[in-house]
Amino acid sequence: MNFLPPQPIYKRFFYSFLSGILLLLSGLGVGILYAKKVAGERVTDLEAEVAQKRKQLNQAIRLKKNEEKIYESQQPAMDYEKTIQEVEANQRRWKEAADQVHQMVPRGTDLFRLQGIGNQLDGWAYFSSISEATKFLQELVEKKPDLYQEAWIECVGDRCMNEVHKKNANQVLVHFRLDLKREKGAEEPSENQSRSVGGSPESS
């Protein structure tokens, strides 16, 4: 039998309360450490991912620069090839147009010069009359609307030629011009592109 006076309540539960507080603080400390560890691992993963993305971006930039350098180095050759193709296309159009002129020129007409400049074909010929020349040009455009866009008489008489040419009696000198239709996708040809010869296009 205990004859000692009873202990106060705060003394009876003091150690239990203290133990609970210590246990709670320990758990809180462990939780904080775990959270810091997880956060650190997540930050490390994010840094690694960012570094990988940066590396991929740098590689893409280098690849793009290399492609641009290759394109720049090949650009002159590409431009030259494009120019050659355009010249050849123009020459084919000139030849087709010149062949058509020769086929349809009126009998007895002296067509002594035909020259391609840019997108136009210029011709010099002695016709029996201006009306005959006008009819000839009109028929050309009507028969080949896909080739000729427009045709007109540029000049009439001896003043149409700078150089001396044998003059045909009872005929009139006519300088006519044919505006060729450009093929779809073709650029405006340069005026430096020119073909000229007596009666058919050729390099001047």
PDB file of N, CA and C in Angstrom, residues 108-110 125-130 132-133 170-174:
ATOM      1  N   GLY A 108       7.205  35.417-151.866  1.00  0.00           N
ATOM      2  CA  GLY A 108       7.794  36.602-152.473  1.00  0.00           C
ATOM      3  C   GLY A 108       8.316  37.613-151.470  1.00  0.00           C
ATOM      4  N   THR A 109       8.058  37.371-150.177  1.00  0.00           N
ATOM      5  CA  THR A 109       8.558  38.279-149.139  1.00  0.00           C
ATOM      6  C   THR A 109      10.017  37.962-148.850  1.00  0.00           C
ATOM      7  N   ASP A 110      10.833  38.993-148.771  1.00  0.00           N
ATOM      8  CA  ASP A 110      12.267  38.819-148.481  1.00  0.00           C
ATOM      9  C   ASP A 110      12.497  39.055-146.984  1.00  0.00           C
ATOM     10  N   ALA A 125      11.820  42.602-143.027  1.00  0.00           N
ATOM     11  CA  ALA A 125      11.491  41.937-144.292  1.00  0.00           C
ATOM     12  C   ALA A 125      10.922  42.949-145.280  1.00  0.00           C
ATOM     13  N   TYR A 126      11.061  42.601-146.572  1.00  0.00           N
ATOM     14  CA  TYR A 126      10.448  43.387-147.638  1.00  0.00           C
ATOM     15  C   TYR A 126       9.131  42.712-148.025  1.00  0.00           C
ATOM     16  N   PHE A 127       8.029  43.397-147.746  1.00  0.00           N
ATOM     17  CA  PHE A 127       6.699  42.909-148.116  1.00  0.00           C
ATOM     18  C   PHE A 127       6.226  43.654-149.364  1.00  0.00           C
ATOM     19  N   SER A 128       5.244  43.052-150.026  1.00  0.00           N
ATOM     20  CA  SER A 128       4.682  43.719-151.212  1.00  0.00           C
ATOM     21  C   SER A 128       3.900  44.962-150.818  1.00  0.00           C
ATOM     22  N   SER A 129       3.376  44.974-149.581  1.00  0.00           N
ATOM     23  CA  SER A 129       2.631  46.140-149.104  1.00  0.00           C
ATOM     24  C   SER A 129       2.528  46.089-147.583  1.00  0.00           C
ATOM     25  N   ILE A 130       2.156  47.221-146.998  1.00  0.00           N
ATOM     26  CA  ILE A 130       1.976  47.271-145.550  1.00  0.00           C
ATOM     27  C   ILE A 130       0.787  46.412-145.131  1.00  0.00           C
ATOM     28  N   GLU A 132      -0.191  43.685-146.488  1.00  0.00           N
ATOM     29  CA  GLU A 132       0.231  42.291-146.488  1.00  0.00           C
ATOM     30  C   GLU A 132       0.991  41.964-145.203  1.00  0.00           C
ATOM     31  N   ALA A 133       1.844  42.872-144.763  1.00  0.00           N
ATOM     32  CA  ALA A 133       2.587  42.669-143.518  1.00  0.00           C
ATOM     33  C   ALA A 133       1.634  42.613-142.322  1.00  0.00           C
ATOM     34  N   ASN A 170       9.676  47.822-155.765  1.00  0.00           N
ATOM     35  CA  ASN A 170       8.232  47.637-155.602  1.00  0.00           C
ATOM     36  C   ASN A 170       7.858  46.913-154.301  1.00  0.00           C
ATOM     37  N   GLN A 171       8.753  46.910-153.336  1.00  0.00           N
ATOM     38  CA  GLN A 171       8.456  46.315-152.032  1.00  0.00           C
ATOM     39  C   GLN A 171       8.766  47.325-150.932  1.00  0.00           C
ATOM     40  N   VAL A 172       8.119  47.148-149.787  1.00  0.00           N
ATOM     41  CA  VAL A 172       8.292  48.077-148.680  1.00  0.00           C
ATOM     42  C   VAL A 172       8.985  47.359-147.520  1.00  0.00           C
ATOM     43  N   LEU A 173       9.968  48.039-146.944  1.00  0.00           N
ATOM     44  CA  LEU A 173      10.695  47.470-145.811  1.00  0.00           C
ATOM     45  C   LEU A 173       9.862  47.638-144.537  1.00  0.00           C
ATOM     46  N   VAL A 174       9.675  46.536-143.827  1.00  0.00           N
ATOM     47  CA  VAL A 174       8.877  46.547-142.593  1.00  0.00           C
ATOM     48  C   VAL A 174       9.681  45.912-141.461  1.00  0.00           C
TER      49      VAL A 174
END
